[in-house]
GROMACS .gro file of C-alpha atoms in nm:
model
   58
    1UNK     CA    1   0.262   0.723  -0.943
    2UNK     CA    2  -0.060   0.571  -0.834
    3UNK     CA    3  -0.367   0.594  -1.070
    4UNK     CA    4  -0.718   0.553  -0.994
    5UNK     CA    5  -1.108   0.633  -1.058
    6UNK     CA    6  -1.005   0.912  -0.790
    7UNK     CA    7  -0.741   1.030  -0.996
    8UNK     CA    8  -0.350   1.080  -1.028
    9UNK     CA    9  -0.154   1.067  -0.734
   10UNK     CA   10   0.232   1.103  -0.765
   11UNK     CA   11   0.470   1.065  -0.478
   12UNK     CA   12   0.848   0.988  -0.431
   13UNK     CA   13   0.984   0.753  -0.149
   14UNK     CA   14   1.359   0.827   0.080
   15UNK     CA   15   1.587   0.532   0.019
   16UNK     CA   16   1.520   0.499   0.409
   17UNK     CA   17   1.136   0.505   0.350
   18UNK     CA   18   1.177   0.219   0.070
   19UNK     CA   19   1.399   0.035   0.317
   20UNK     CA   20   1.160   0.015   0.577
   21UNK     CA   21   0.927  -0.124   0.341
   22UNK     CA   22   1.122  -0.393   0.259
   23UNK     CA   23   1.186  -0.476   0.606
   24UNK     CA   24   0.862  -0.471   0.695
   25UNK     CA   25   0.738  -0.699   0.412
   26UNK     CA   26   1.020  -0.959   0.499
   27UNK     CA   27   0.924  -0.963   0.858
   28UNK     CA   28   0.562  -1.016   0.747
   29UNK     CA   29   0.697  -1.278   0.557
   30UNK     CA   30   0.877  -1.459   0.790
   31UNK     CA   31   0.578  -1.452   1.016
   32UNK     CA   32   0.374  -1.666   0.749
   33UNK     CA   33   0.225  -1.379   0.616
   34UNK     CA   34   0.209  -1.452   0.258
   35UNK     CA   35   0.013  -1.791   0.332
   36UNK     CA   36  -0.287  -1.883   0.123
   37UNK     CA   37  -0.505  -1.866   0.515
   38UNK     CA   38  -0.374  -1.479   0.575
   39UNK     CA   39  -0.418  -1.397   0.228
   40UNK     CA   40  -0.762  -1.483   0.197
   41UNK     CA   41  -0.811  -1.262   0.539
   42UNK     CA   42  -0.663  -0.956   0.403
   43UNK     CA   43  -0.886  -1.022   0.066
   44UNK     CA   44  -1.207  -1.034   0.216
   45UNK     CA   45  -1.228  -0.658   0.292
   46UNK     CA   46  -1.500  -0.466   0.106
   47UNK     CA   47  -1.410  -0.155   0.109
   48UNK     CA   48  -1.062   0.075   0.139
   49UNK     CA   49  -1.051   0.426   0.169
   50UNK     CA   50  -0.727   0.682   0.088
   51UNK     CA   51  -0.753   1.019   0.223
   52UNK     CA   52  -0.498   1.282   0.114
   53UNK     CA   53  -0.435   1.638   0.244
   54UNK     CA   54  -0.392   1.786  -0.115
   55UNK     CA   55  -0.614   1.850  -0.341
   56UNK     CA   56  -0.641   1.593  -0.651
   57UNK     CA   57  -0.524   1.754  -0.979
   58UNK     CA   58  -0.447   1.572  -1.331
   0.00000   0.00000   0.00000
C-alpha cells in the first residue's frame, strides 16, 4: 500500500515481479549506484509524477 496527498493506492507484487526488483537494485548497486555522487543526482529532481489507469478511491 502506498499512501499519499493523492490518496490510497494498494497493489500486490508476483514473487517474479519482487525478484526482478531485487535484481535490479543489486545490479544498480554493483554499478556504484548507491554512491553519495549518484545519490545526490537522483535527489535533485523537483518534481515526480504517478499516473494510474484507475480511478483513486479511499
Amino acid at each position: 500500500m502506498l499512501t499519499g496527498t493523492g490518496g490510497i493506492v494498494h497493489f500486490e507484487l508476483t514473487g517474479a515481479m519482487k525478484d526482478g526488483i531485487l535484481k535490479l537494485y543489486n545490479l544498480y548497486a554493483a554499478a556504484g549506484g548507491t554512491s553519495q555522487t549518484n545519490l545526490d543526482k537522483i535527489t535533485s529532481v523537483q518534481y515526480t509524477a504517478i499516473e494510474t489507469n484507475q480511478l483513486q478511491t479511499e
